[in-house]
Amino acid sequence: MAPVTGTPGNSRSVPEQIAARPSFEISLDPIQEFQEDLRKALLHDLVAAFPELPKFLGNAMAKGPDSAHERFVFQLIDAVDNGQADQRPAILLAADLVADEIWCPEENKEQCNQLRSQFAQHKLTLEYSELGGGFYYQRDLLWRVWQQYPETDWGERAFVVLLELGWDTSRTCAKGSEQFREVIRQGESFLQQRPTSPHRAAILVLVGQAYATWWSLSNETADSPMADYVDPKRYNEGAEQSRLKAISYFEQVVLVAAETKFGEYAYQILPPLREQQIQNTYKFFCVYD
């Protein structure tokens, strides 16, 4: 179970009432197409060597320990040392996506301990989530692909996934609530260093969303459903600049990817941002409650 990001809780009053700005909602998820393309690319490159991959890649999360999923993850990891060097990041990324569908409910204590031990033998971790009621994979392989293969296409794809997760794969907001700050830092560094990346549009969108979140947080009001979690005064400094930066990033998306889901999302979010509206829900503000 993932932590809530920018989702309402119970409201409370705050010392200074801020006049509510008009708000807007966008239902389109611009990263969904990227995720689908990632799975297709992995299948294209790996299905010959791993014919069972389509059965495991992209399935819904199992209700509990699944020995078939677990065996296949370990098979993929073990194949890394024996496979061709240029396939290693793809195999690791496929193993990560399959492992991410595995979890263990806390009531199955003996099974969970055994599974955690098996994961540890492959340098993978399962951590407990109280709200999730079980143990969850921490995306160790995803980090490994980015850290060990950053110059490959698979490494850049792993970077996009990590950025979309708020640069925090704990599921429990372990790195704090203000994920948008690290998304901005990591995303802008990537864009500066890799101006010709084929995944530039995805990163432009994510950095734009992070800046839009900063702007929205600064405009939360006392009767907002997020008032329990957000002190808008913390985000006033830099808020208007963040709105303008969000607009700039989404305008770049339109220029480089107009005919994609990224472009469609940018076309939808630009008018309300230009009119100083705020989002009802937003990414990269993590609440574990």
mmCIF file of N, CA and C in Angstrom, residues 14-133:
data_model
loop_
_atom_site.group_PDB
_atom_site.id
_atom_site.type_symbol
_atom_site.label_atom_id
_atom_site.label_comp_id
_atom_site.label_asym_id
_atom_site.label_seq_id
_atom_site.Cartn_x
_atom_site.Cartn_y
_atom_site.Cartn_z
ATOM 1 N N VAL A 14 -5.956 27.042 10.692
ATOM 2 C CA VAL A 14 -4.587 27.538 10.732
ATOM 3 C C VAL A 14 -4.652 28.999 11.121
ATOM 4 N N PRO A 15 -3.554 29.538 11.642
ATOM 5 C CA PRO A 15 -3.602 30.900 12.188
ATOM 6 C C PRO A 15 -4.031 31.949 11.185
ATOM 7 N N GLU A 16 -3.558 31.840 9.951
ATOM 8 C CA GLU A 16 -3.856 32.883 8.995
ATOM 9 C C GLU A 16 -4.707 32.319 7.863
ATOM 10 N N GLN A 17 -5.874 32.864 7.705
ATOM 11 C CA GLN A 17 -6.758 32.435 6.639
ATOM 12 C C GLN A 17 -6.291 33.028 5.310
ATOM 13 N N ILE A 18 -6.163 32.157 4.319
ATOM 14 C CA ILE A 18 -5.779 32.595 2.987
ATOM 15 C C ILE A 18 -7.008 32.522 2.092
ATOM 16 N N ALA A 19 -7.231 33.570 1.330
ATOM 17 C CA ALA A 19 -8.366 33.557 0.412
ATOM 18 C C ALA A 19 -8.202 32.411 -0.584
ATOM 19 N N ALA A 20 -9.241 31.638 -0.709
ATOM 20 C CA ALA A 20 -9.168 30.460 -1.572
ATOM 21 C C ALA A 20 -9.107 30.874 -3.036
ATOM 22 N N ARG A 21 -8.161 30.298 -3.741
ATOM 23 C CA ARG A 21 -8.080 30.496 -5.178
ATOM 24 C C ARG A 21 -8.932 29.445 -5.876
ATOM 25 N N PRO A 22 -9.350 29.697 -7.102
ATOM 26 C CA PRO A 22 -10.035 28.649 -7.866
ATOM 27 C C PRO A 22 -9.123 27.431 -8.019
ATOM 28 N N SER A 23 -9.721 26.272 -8.011
ATOM 29 C CA SER A 23 -8.937 25.042 -8.114
ATOM 30 C C SER A 23 -9.335 24.260 -9.361
ATOM 31 N N PHE A 24 -8.487 23.318 -9.722
ATOM 32 C CA PHE A 24 -8.753 22.505 -10.910
ATOM 33 C C PHE A 24 -8.264 21.089 -10.677
ATOM 34 N N GLU A 25 -8.741 20.188 -11.493
ATOM 35 C CA GLU A 25 -8.385 18.772 -11.406
ATOM 36 C C GLU A 25 -8.095 18.255 -12.811
ATOM 37 N N ILE A 26 -7.038 17.474 -12.942
ATOM 38 C CA ILE A 26 -6.721 16.817 -14.211
ATOM 39 C C ILE A 26 -6.648 15.325 -13.950
ATOM 40 N N SER A 27 -7.466 14.550 -14.625
ATOM 41 C CA SER A 27 -7.519 13.111 -14.384
ATOM 42 C C SER A 27 -6.481 12.337 -15.187
ATOM 43 N N LEU A 28 -5.978 12.917 -16.255
ATOM 44 C CA LEU A 28 -5.015 12.236 -17.116
ATOM 45 C C LEU A 28 -3.708 11.983 -16.366
ATOM 46 N N ASP A 29 -3.224 10.751 -16.434
ATOM 47 C CA ASP A 29 -1.915 10.410 -15.879
ATOM 48 C C ASP A 29 -0.914 10.364 -17.033
ATOM 49 N N PRO A 30 -0.054 11.363 -17.167
ATOM 50 C CA PRO A 30 0.820 11.415 -18.337
ATOM 51 C C PRO A 30 1.915 10.364 -18.330
ATOM 52 N N ILE A 31 2.208 9.766 -17.163
ATOM 53 C CA ILE A 31 3.293 8.793 -17.061
ATOM 54 C C ILE A 31 2.818 7.378 -17.389
ATOM 55 N N GLN A 32 1.514 7.167 -17.435
ATOM 56 C CA GLN A 32 1.001 5.824 -17.706
ATOM 57 C C GLN A 32 1.504 5.293 -19.039
ATOM 58 N N GLU A 33 1.520 6.135 -20.057
ATOM 59 C CA GLU A 33 1.993 5.711 -21.371
ATOM 60 C C GLU A 33 3.475 5.346 -21.322
ATOM 61 N N PHE A 34 4.264 6.106 -20.567
ATOM 62 C CA PHE A 34 5.678 5.780 -20.396
ATOM 63 C C PHE A 34 5.833 4.395 -19.770
ATOM 64 N N GLN A 35 5.032 4.112 -18.742
ATOM 65 C CA GLN A 35 5.123 2.821 -18.070
ATOM 66 C C GLN A 35 4.738 1.676 -18.996
ATOM 67 N N GLU A 36 3.727 1.882 -19.810
ATOM 68 C CA GLU A 36 3.328 0.864 -20.773
ATOM 69 C C GLU A 36 4.415 0.644 -21.811
ATOM 70 N N ASP A 37 5.025 1.720 -22.272
ATOM 71 C CA ASP A 37 6.116 1.607 -23.241
ATOM 72 C C ASP A 37 7.314 0.876 -22.635
ATOM 73 N N LEU A 38 7.575 1.105 -21.361
ATOM 74 C CA LEU A 38 8.672 0.425 -20.684
ATOM 75 C C LEU A 38 8.458 -1.085 -20.677
ATOM 76 N N ARG A 39 7.251 -1.510 -20.343
ATOM 77 C CA ARG A 39 6.959 -2.941 -20.322
ATOM 78 C C ARG A 39 7.076 -3.551 -21.719
ATOM 79 N N LYS A 40 6.579 -2.833 -22.709
ATOM 80 C CA LYS A 40 6.679 -3.338 -24.077
ATOM 81 C C LYS A 40 8.133 -3.475 -24.516
ATOM 82 N N ALA A 41 8.955 -2.505 -24.154
ATOM 83 C CA ALA A 41 10.366 -2.542 -24.524
ATOM 84 C C ALA A 41 11.083 -3.705 -23.839
ATOM 85 N N LEU A 42 10.764 -3.960 -22.579
ATOM 86 C CA LEU A 42 11.374 -5.077 -21.874
ATOM 87 C C LEU A 42 10.958 -6.405 -22.492
ATOM 88 N N LEU A 43 9.699 -6.538 -22.822
ATOM 89 C CA LEU A 43 9.225 -7.765 -23.458
ATOM 90 C C LEU A 43 9.911 -7.974 -24.799
ATOM 91 N N HIS A 44 10.040 -6.919 -25.562
ATOM 92 C CA HIS A 44 10.668 -7.011 -26.886
ATOM 93 C C HIS A 44 12.104 -7.530 -26.780
ATOM 94 N N ASP A 45 12.841 -7.018 -25.778
ATOM 95 C CA ASP A 45 14.255 -7.366 -25.670
ATOM 96 C C ASP A 45 14.510 -8.674 -24.937
ATOM 97 N N LEU A 46 13.586 -9.105 -24.078
ATOM 98 C CA LEU A 46 13.895 -10.219 -23.177
ATOM 99 C C LEU A 46 13.050 -11.466 -23.360
ATOM 100 N N VAL A 47 11.949 -11.384 -24.097
ATOM 101 C CA VAL A 47 11.035 -12.521 -24.134
ATOM 102 C C VAL A 47 11.674 -13.755 -24.760
ATOM 103 N N ALA A 48 12.605 -13.575 -25.678
ATOM 104 C CA ALA A 48 13.262 -14.741 -26.288
ATOM 105 C C ALA A 48 14.057 -15.516 -25.247
ATOM 106 N N ALA A 49 14.729 -14.793 -24.346
ATOM 107 C CA ALA A 49 15.529 -15.449 -23.312
ATOM 108 C C ALA A 49 14.685 -15.891 -22.121
ATOM 109 N N PHE A 50 13.559 -15.191 -21.898
ATOM 110 C CA PHE A 50 12.693 -15.484 -20.746
ATOM 111 C C PHE A 50 11.243 -15.586 -21.224
ATOM 112 N N PRO A 51 10.849 -16.732 -21.794
ATOM 113 C CA PRO A 51 9.501 -16.861 -22.378
ATOM 114 C C PRO A 51 8.371 -16.646 -21.391
ATOM 115 N N GLU A 52 8.635 -16.817 -20.088
ATOM 116 C CA GLU A 52 7.583 -16.645 -19.080
ATOM 117 C C GLU A 52 7.358 -15.187 -18.701
ATOM 118 N N LEU A 53 8.192 -14.292 -19.185
ATOM 119 C CA LEU A 53 8.120 -12.894 -18.763
ATOM 120 C C LEU A 53 6.741 -12.266 -18.955
ATOM 121 N N PRO A 54 6.044 -12.491 -20.086
ATOM 122 C CA PRO A 54 4.716 -11.866 -20.246
ATOM 123 C C PRO A 54 3.724 -12.257 -19.159
ATOM 124 N N LYS A 55 3.893 -13.449 -18.601
ATOM 125 C CA LYS A 55 2.963 -13.924 -17.572
ATOM 126 C C LYS A 55 3.117 -13.152 -16.266
ATOM 127 N N PHE A 56 4.309 -12.633 -16.027
ATOM 128 C CA PHE A 56 4.584 -11.985 -14.744
ATOM 129 C C PHE A 56 4.665 -10.473 -14.822
ATOM 130 N N LEU A 57 4.995 -9.950 -15.974
ATOM 131 C CA LEU A 57 5.243 -8.524 -16.079
ATOM 132 C C LEU A 57 3.931 -7.758 -16.223
ATOM 133 N N GLY A 58 3.639 -6.923 -15.242
ATOM 134 C CA GLY A 58 2.453 -6.084 -15.332
ATOM 135 C C GLY A 58 1.204 -6.674 -14.718
ATOM 136 N N ASN A 59 1.334 -7.830 -14.033
ATOM 137 C CA ASN A 59 0.169 -8.389 -13.348
ATOM 138 C C ASN A 59 -0.143 -7.570 -12.102
ATOM 139 N N ALA A 60 -1.402 -7.626 -11.673
ATOM 140 C CA ALA A 60 -1.781 -6.928 -10.443
ATOM 141 C C ALA A 60 -1.041 -7.529 -9.262
ATOM 142 N N MET A 61 -0.841 -6.730 -8.220
ATOM 143 C CA MET A 61 -0.145 -7.211 -7.034
ATOM 144 C C MET A 61 -0.864 -8.413 -6.432
ATOM 145 N N ALA A 62 -0.090 -9.440 -6.121
ATOM 146 C CA ALA A 62 -0.658 -10.650 -5.551
ATOM 147 C C ALA A 62 -1.245 -10.374 -4.175
ATOM 148 N N LYS A 63 -2.176 -11.229 -3.750
ATOM 149 C CA LYS A 63 -2.807 -11.049 -2.448
ATOM 150 C C LYS A 63 -1.877 -11.440 -1.303
ATOM 151 N N GLY A 64 -0.790 -12.113 -1.615
ATOM 152 C CA GLY A 64 0.154 -12.538 -0.602
ATOM 153 C C GLY A 64 1.357 -13.169 -1.273
ATOM 154 N N PRO A 65 2.184 -13.894 -0.504
ATOM 155 C CA PRO A 65 3.353 -14.540 -1.086
ATOM 156 C C PRO A 65 2.970 -15.419 -2.271
ATOM 157 N N ASP A 66 3.731 -15.308 -3.330
ATOM 158 C CA ASP A 66 3.470 -16.053 -4.560
ATOM 159 C C ASP A 66 4.778 -16.698 -4.980
ATOM 160 N N SER A 67 4.891 -17.996 -4.787
ATOM 161 C CA SER A 67 6.166 -18.673 -5.018
ATOM 162 C C SER A 67 6.592 -18.591 -6.472
ATOM 163 N N ALA A 68 5.640 -18.583 -7.401
ATOM 164 C CA ALA A 68 5.999 -18.503 -8.816
ATOM 165 C C ALA A 68 6.642 -17.153 -9.135
ATOM 166 N N HIS A 69 6.046 -16.070 -8.632
ATOM 167 C CA HIS A 69 6.632 -14.740 -8.816
ATOM 168 C C HIS A 69 8.033 -14.684 -8.202
ATOM 169 N N GLU A 70 8.140 -15.215 -7.002
ATOM 170 C CA GLU A 70 9.426 -15.146 -6.298
ATOM 171 C C GLU A 70 10.499 -15.909 -7.061
ATOM 172 N N ARG A 71 10.184 -17.117 -7.520
ATOM 173 C CA ARG A 71 11.165 -17.924 -8.252
ATOM 174 C C ARG A 71 11.601 -17.208 -9.521
ATOM 175 N N PHE A 72 10.648 -16.563 -10.193
ATOM 176 C CA PHE A 72 10.983 -15.905 -11.445
ATOM 177 C C PHE A 72 11.880 -14.684 -11.198
ATOM 178 N N VAL A 73 11.616 -13.940 -10.135
ATOM 179 C CA VAL A 73 12.492 -12.822 -9.788
ATOM 180 C C VAL A 73 13.915 -13.316 -9.557
ATOM 181 N N PHE A 74 14.057 -14.384 -8.776
ATOM 182 C CA PHE A 74 15.394 -14.902 -8.479
ATOM 183 C C PHE A 74 16.047 -15.458 -9.738
ATOM 184 N N GLN A 75 15.253 -16.051 -10.622
ATOM 185 C CA GLN A 75 15.790 -16.535 -11.894
ATOM 186 C C GLN A 75 16.375 -15.389 -12.715
ATOM 187 N N LEU A 76 15.648 -14.292 -12.767
ATOM 188 C CA LEU A 76 16.131 -13.133 -13.511
ATOM 189 C C LEU A 76 17.416 -12.575 -12.897
ATOM 190 N N ILE A 77 17.447 -12.454 -11.579
ATOM 191 C CA ILE A 77 18.641 -11.910 -10.919
ATOM 192 C C ILE A 77 19.845 -12.819 -11.153
ATOM 193 N N ASP A 78 19.628 -14.133 -11.029
ATOM 194 C CA ASP A 78 20.731 -15.079 -11.232
ATOM 195 C C ASP A 78 21.232 -15.045 -12.671
ATOM 196 N N ALA A 79 20.346 -14.678 -13.605
ATOM 197 C CA ALA A 79 20.735 -14.645 -15.017
ATOM 198 C C ALA A 79 21.606 -13.447 -15.351
ATOM 199 N N VAL A 80 21.628 -12.453 -14.492
ATOM 200 C CA VAL A 80 22.398 -11.235 -14.778
ATOM 201 C C VAL A 80 23.873 -11.556 -14.953
ATOM 202 N N ASP A 81 24.426 -12.392 -14.063
ATOM 203 C CA ASP A 81 25.851 -12.708 -14.133
ATOM 204 C C ASP A 81 26.189 -13.597 -15.322
ATOM 205 N N ASN A 82 25.188 -14.316 -15.803
ATOM 206 C CA ASN A 82 25.445 -15.255 -16.900
ATOM 207 C C ASN A 82 25.044 -14.704 -18.260
ATOM 208 N N GLY A 83 24.290 -13.619 -18.277
ATOM 209 C CA GLY A 83 23.782 -13.084 -19.533
ATOM 210 C C GLY A 83 24.760 -12.131 -20.195
ATOM 211 N N GLN A 84 24.409 -11.675 -21.386
ATOM 212 C CA GLN A 84 25.229 -10.711 -22.096
ATOM 213 C C GLN A 84 25.243 -9.391 -21.328
ATOM 214 N N ALA A 85 26.387 -8.727 -21.361
ATOM 215 C CA ALA A 85 26.539 -7.499 -20.576
ATOM 216 C C ALA A 85 25.511 -6.446 -20.948
ATOM 217 N N ASP A 86 25.191 -6.333 -22.240
ATOM 218 C CA ASP A 86 24.267 -5.278 -22.650
ATOM 219 C C ASP A 86 22.833 -5.570 -22.253
ATOM 220 N N GLN A 87 22.545 -6.805 -21.813
ATOM 221 C CA GLN A 87 21.196 -7.148 -21.363
ATOM 222 C C GLN A 87 21.014 -7.001 -19.860
ATOM 223 N N ARG A 88 22.086 -6.823 -19.133
ATOM 224 C CA ARG A 88 22.002 -6.827 -17.672
ATOM 225 C C ARG A 88 21.054 -5.762 -17.123
ATOM 226 N N PRO A 89 21.152 -4.502 -17.557
ATOM 227 C CA PRO A 89 20.219 -3.516 -16.987
ATOM 228 C C PRO A 89 18.770 -3.813 -17.308
ATOM 229 N N ALA A 90 18.491 -4.355 -18.494
ATOM 230 C CA ALA A 90 17.112 -4.691 -18.844
ATOM 231 C C ALA A 90 16.601 -5.831 -17.968
ATOM 232 N N ILE A 91 17.447 -6.835 -17.734
ATOM 233 C CA ILE A 91 17.037 -7.967 -16.889
ATOM 234 C C ILE A 91 16.772 -7.493 -15.466
ATOM 235 N N LEU A 92 17.644 -6.646 -14.949
ATOM 236 C CA LEU A 92 17.449 -6.130 -13.595
ATOM 237 C C LEU A 92 16.182 -5.297 -13.493
ATOM 238 N N LEU A 93 15.905 -4.503 -14.515
ATOM 239 C CA LEU A 93 14.704 -3.664 -14.487
ATOM 240 C C LEU A 93 13.447 -4.526 -14.569
ATOM 241 N N ALA A 94 13.485 -5.579 -15.387
ATOM 242 C CA ALA A 94 12.345 -6.505 -15.454
ATOM 243 C C ALA A 94 12.151 -7.195 -14.106
ATOM 244 N N ALA A 95 13.246 -7.610 -13.483
ATOM 245 C CA ALA A 95 13.153 -8.260 -12.170
ATOM 246 C C ALA A 95 12.553 -7.313 -11.142
ATOM 247 N N ASP A 96 12.925 -6.040 -11.221
ATOM 248 C CA ASP A 96 12.372 -5.051 -10.290
ATOM 249 C C ASP A 96 10.863 -4.926 -10.459
ATOM 250 N N LEU A 97 10.392 -4.849 -11.696
ATOM 251 C CA LEU A 97 8.958 -4.677 -11.920
ATOM 252 C C LEU A 97 8.175 -5.902 -11.450
ATOM 253 N N VAL A 98 8.744 -7.089 -11.634
ATOM 254 C CA VAL A 98 8.060 -8.296 -11.160
ATOM 255 C C VAL A 98 8.097 -8.347 -9.630
ATOM 256 N N ALA A 99 9.249 -8.025 -9.041
ATOM 257 C CA ALA A 99 9.368 -8.045 -7.579
ATOM 258 C C ALA A 99 8.437 -7.038 -6.926
ATOM 259 N N ASP A 100 8.155 -5.942 -7.626
ATOM 260 C CA ASP A 100 7.294 -4.909 -7.062
ATOM 261 C C ASP A 100 5.851 -5.378 -6.901
ATOM 262 N N GLU A 101 5.517 -6.511 -7.494
ATOM 263 C CA GLU A 101 4.172 -7.067 -7.362
ATOM 264 C C GLU A 101 4.064 -8.037 -6.188
ATOM 265 N N ILE A 102 5.168 -8.234 -5.467
ATOM 266 C CA ILE A 102 5.213 -9.190 -4.359
ATOM 267 C C ILE A 102 5.131 -8.443 -3.030
ATOM 268 N N TRP A 103 4.284 -8.933 -2.147
ATOM 269 C CA TRP A 103 4.245 -8.408 -0.791
ATOM 270 C C TRP A 103 3.817 -9.526 0.141
ATOM 271 N N CYS A 104 3.945 -9.300 1.444
ATOM 272 C CA CYS A 104 3.601 -10.338 2.414
ATOM 273 C C CYS A 104 2.790 -9.736 3.552
ATOM 274 N N PRO A 105 1.532 -10.175 3.729
ATOM 275 C CA PRO A 105 0.695 -9.637 4.812
ATOM 276 C C PRO A 105 1.235 -10.034 6.182
ATOM 277 N N GLU A 106 1.133 -9.124 7.129
ATOM 278 C CA GLU A 106 1.787 -9.304 8.423
ATOM 279 C C GLU A 106 1.274 -10.519 9.196
ATOM 280 N N GLU A 107 0.048 -10.962 8.916
ATOM 281 C CA GLU A 107 -0.465 -12.115 9.656
ATOM 282 C C GLU A 107 0.257 -13.411 9.282
ATOM 283 N N ASN A 108 0.925 -13.428 8.130
ATOM 284 C CA ASN A 108 1.682 -14.610 7.708
ATOM 285 C C ASN A 108 3.129 -14.475 8.186
ATOM 286 N N LYS A 109 3.338 -14.414 9.482
ATOM 287 C CA LYS A 109 4.636 -14.071 10.035
ATOM 288 C C LYS A 109 5.727 -15.028 9.584
ATOM 289 N N GLU A 110 5.474 -16.326 9.639
ATOM 290 C CA GLU A 110 6.501 -17.307 9.277
ATOM 291 C C GLU A 110 6.864 -17.190 7.796
ATOM 292 N N GLN A 111 5.840 -17.061 6.950
ATOM 293 C CA GLN A 111 6.093 -16.906 5.523
ATOM 294 C C GLN A 111 6.854 -15.614 5.231
ATOM 295 N N CYS A 112 6.491 -14.569 5.939
ATOM 296 C CA CYS A 112 7.161 -13.276 5.717
ATOM 297 C C CYS A 112 8.634 -13.348 6.095
ATOM 298 N N ASN A 113 8.924 -13.977 7.216
ATOM 299 C CA ASN A 113 10.318 -14.105 7.640
ATOM 300 C C ASN A 113 11.121 -14.902 6.630
ATOM 301 N N GLN A 114 10.510 -15.966 6.121
ATOM 302 C CA GLN A 114 11.195 -16.782 5.115
ATOM 303 C C GLN A 114 11.423 -15.982 3.829
ATOM 304 N N LEU A 115 10.398 -15.242 3.408
ATOM 305 C CA LEU A 115 10.516 -14.452 2.184
ATOM 306 C C LEU A 115 11.558 -13.350 2.356
ATOM 307 N N ARG A 116 11.581 -12.694 3.497
ATOM 308 C CA ARG A 116 12.573 -11.647 3.742
ATOM 309 C C ARG A 116 13.984 -12.222 3.702
ATOM 310 N N SER A 117 14.143 -13.424 4.236
ATOM 311 C CA SER A 117 15.445 -14.082 4.201
ATOM 312 C C SER A 117 15.865 -14.393 2.771
ATOM 313 N N GLN A 118 14.932 -14.898 1.975
ATOM 314 C CA GLN A 118 15.234 -15.200 0.575
ATOM 315 C C GLN A 118 15.574 -13.930 -0.201
ATOM 316 N N PHE A 119 14.829 -12.876 0.055
ATOM 317 C CA PHE A 119 15.120 -11.598 -0.602
ATOM 318 C C PHE A 119 16.511 -11.094 -0.198
ATOM 319 N N ALA A 120 16.834 -11.198 1.082
ATOM 320 C CA ALA A 120 18.126 -10.715 1.565
ATOM 321 C C ALA A 120 19.282 -11.452 0.908
ATOM 322 N N GLN A 121 19.099 -12.723 0.629
ATOM 323 C CA GLN A 121 20.144 -13.493 -0.040
ATOM 324 C C GLN A 121 20.439 -12.948 -1.431
ATOM 325 N N HIS A 122 19.471 -12.280 -2.026
ATOM 326 C CA HIS A 122 19.648 -11.664 -3.341
ATOM 327 C C HIS A 122 19.820 -10.148 -3.233
ATOM 328 N N LYS A 123 20.156 -9.679 -2.017
ATOM 329 C CA LYS A 123 20.397 -8.263 -1.747
ATOM 330 C C LYS A 123 19.168 -7.407 -2.030
ATOM 331 N N LEU A 124 18.009 -7.951 -1.692
ATOM 332 C CA LEU A 124 16.746 -7.239 -1.817
ATOM 333 C C LEU A 124 16.133 -7.072 -0.427
ATOM 334 N N THR A 125 15.345 -6.024 -0.247
ATOM 335 C CA THR A 125 14.761 -5.770 1.065
ATOM 336 C C THR A 125 13.243 -5.699 0.997
ATOM 337 N N LEU A 126 12.634 -6.244 2.038
ATOM 338 C CA LEU A 126 11.204 -6.090 2.299
ATOM 339 C C LEU A 126 11.079 -5.345 3.618
ATOM 340 N N GLU A 127 10.378 -4.214 3.610
ATOM 341 C CA GLU A 127 10.214 -3.427 4.828
ATOM 342 C C GLU A 127 8.749 -3.385 5.225
ATOM 343 N N TYR A 128 8.540 -3.270 6.531
ATOM 344 C CA TYR A 128 7.182 -3.280 7.071
ATOM 345 C C TYR A 128 6.495 -1.932 6.885
ATOM 346 N N SER A 129 5.252 -1.971 6.471
ATOM 347 C CA SER A 129 4.395 -0.790 6.399
ATOM 348 C C SER A 129 3.184 -1.019 7.283
ATOM 349 N N GLU A 130 3.069 -0.195 8.323
ATOM 350 C CA GLU A 130 1.937 -0.354 9.247
ATOM 351 C C GLU A 130 0.608 -0.105 8.538
ATOM 352 N N LEU A 131 0.539 0.951 7.752
ATOM 353 C CA LEU A 131 -0.704 1.238 7.041
ATOM 354 C C LEU A 131 -0.992 0.178 5.988
ATOM 355 N N GLY A 132 0.050 -0.357 5.369
ATOM 356 C CA GLY A 132 -0.129 -1.381 4.350
ATOM 357 C C GLY A 132 -0.405 -2.750 4.922
ATOM 358 N N GLY A 133 -0.135 -2.932 6.212
ATOM 359 C CA GLY A 133 -0.420 -4.202 6.869
ATOM 360 C C GLY A 133 0.460 -5.341 6.396
#
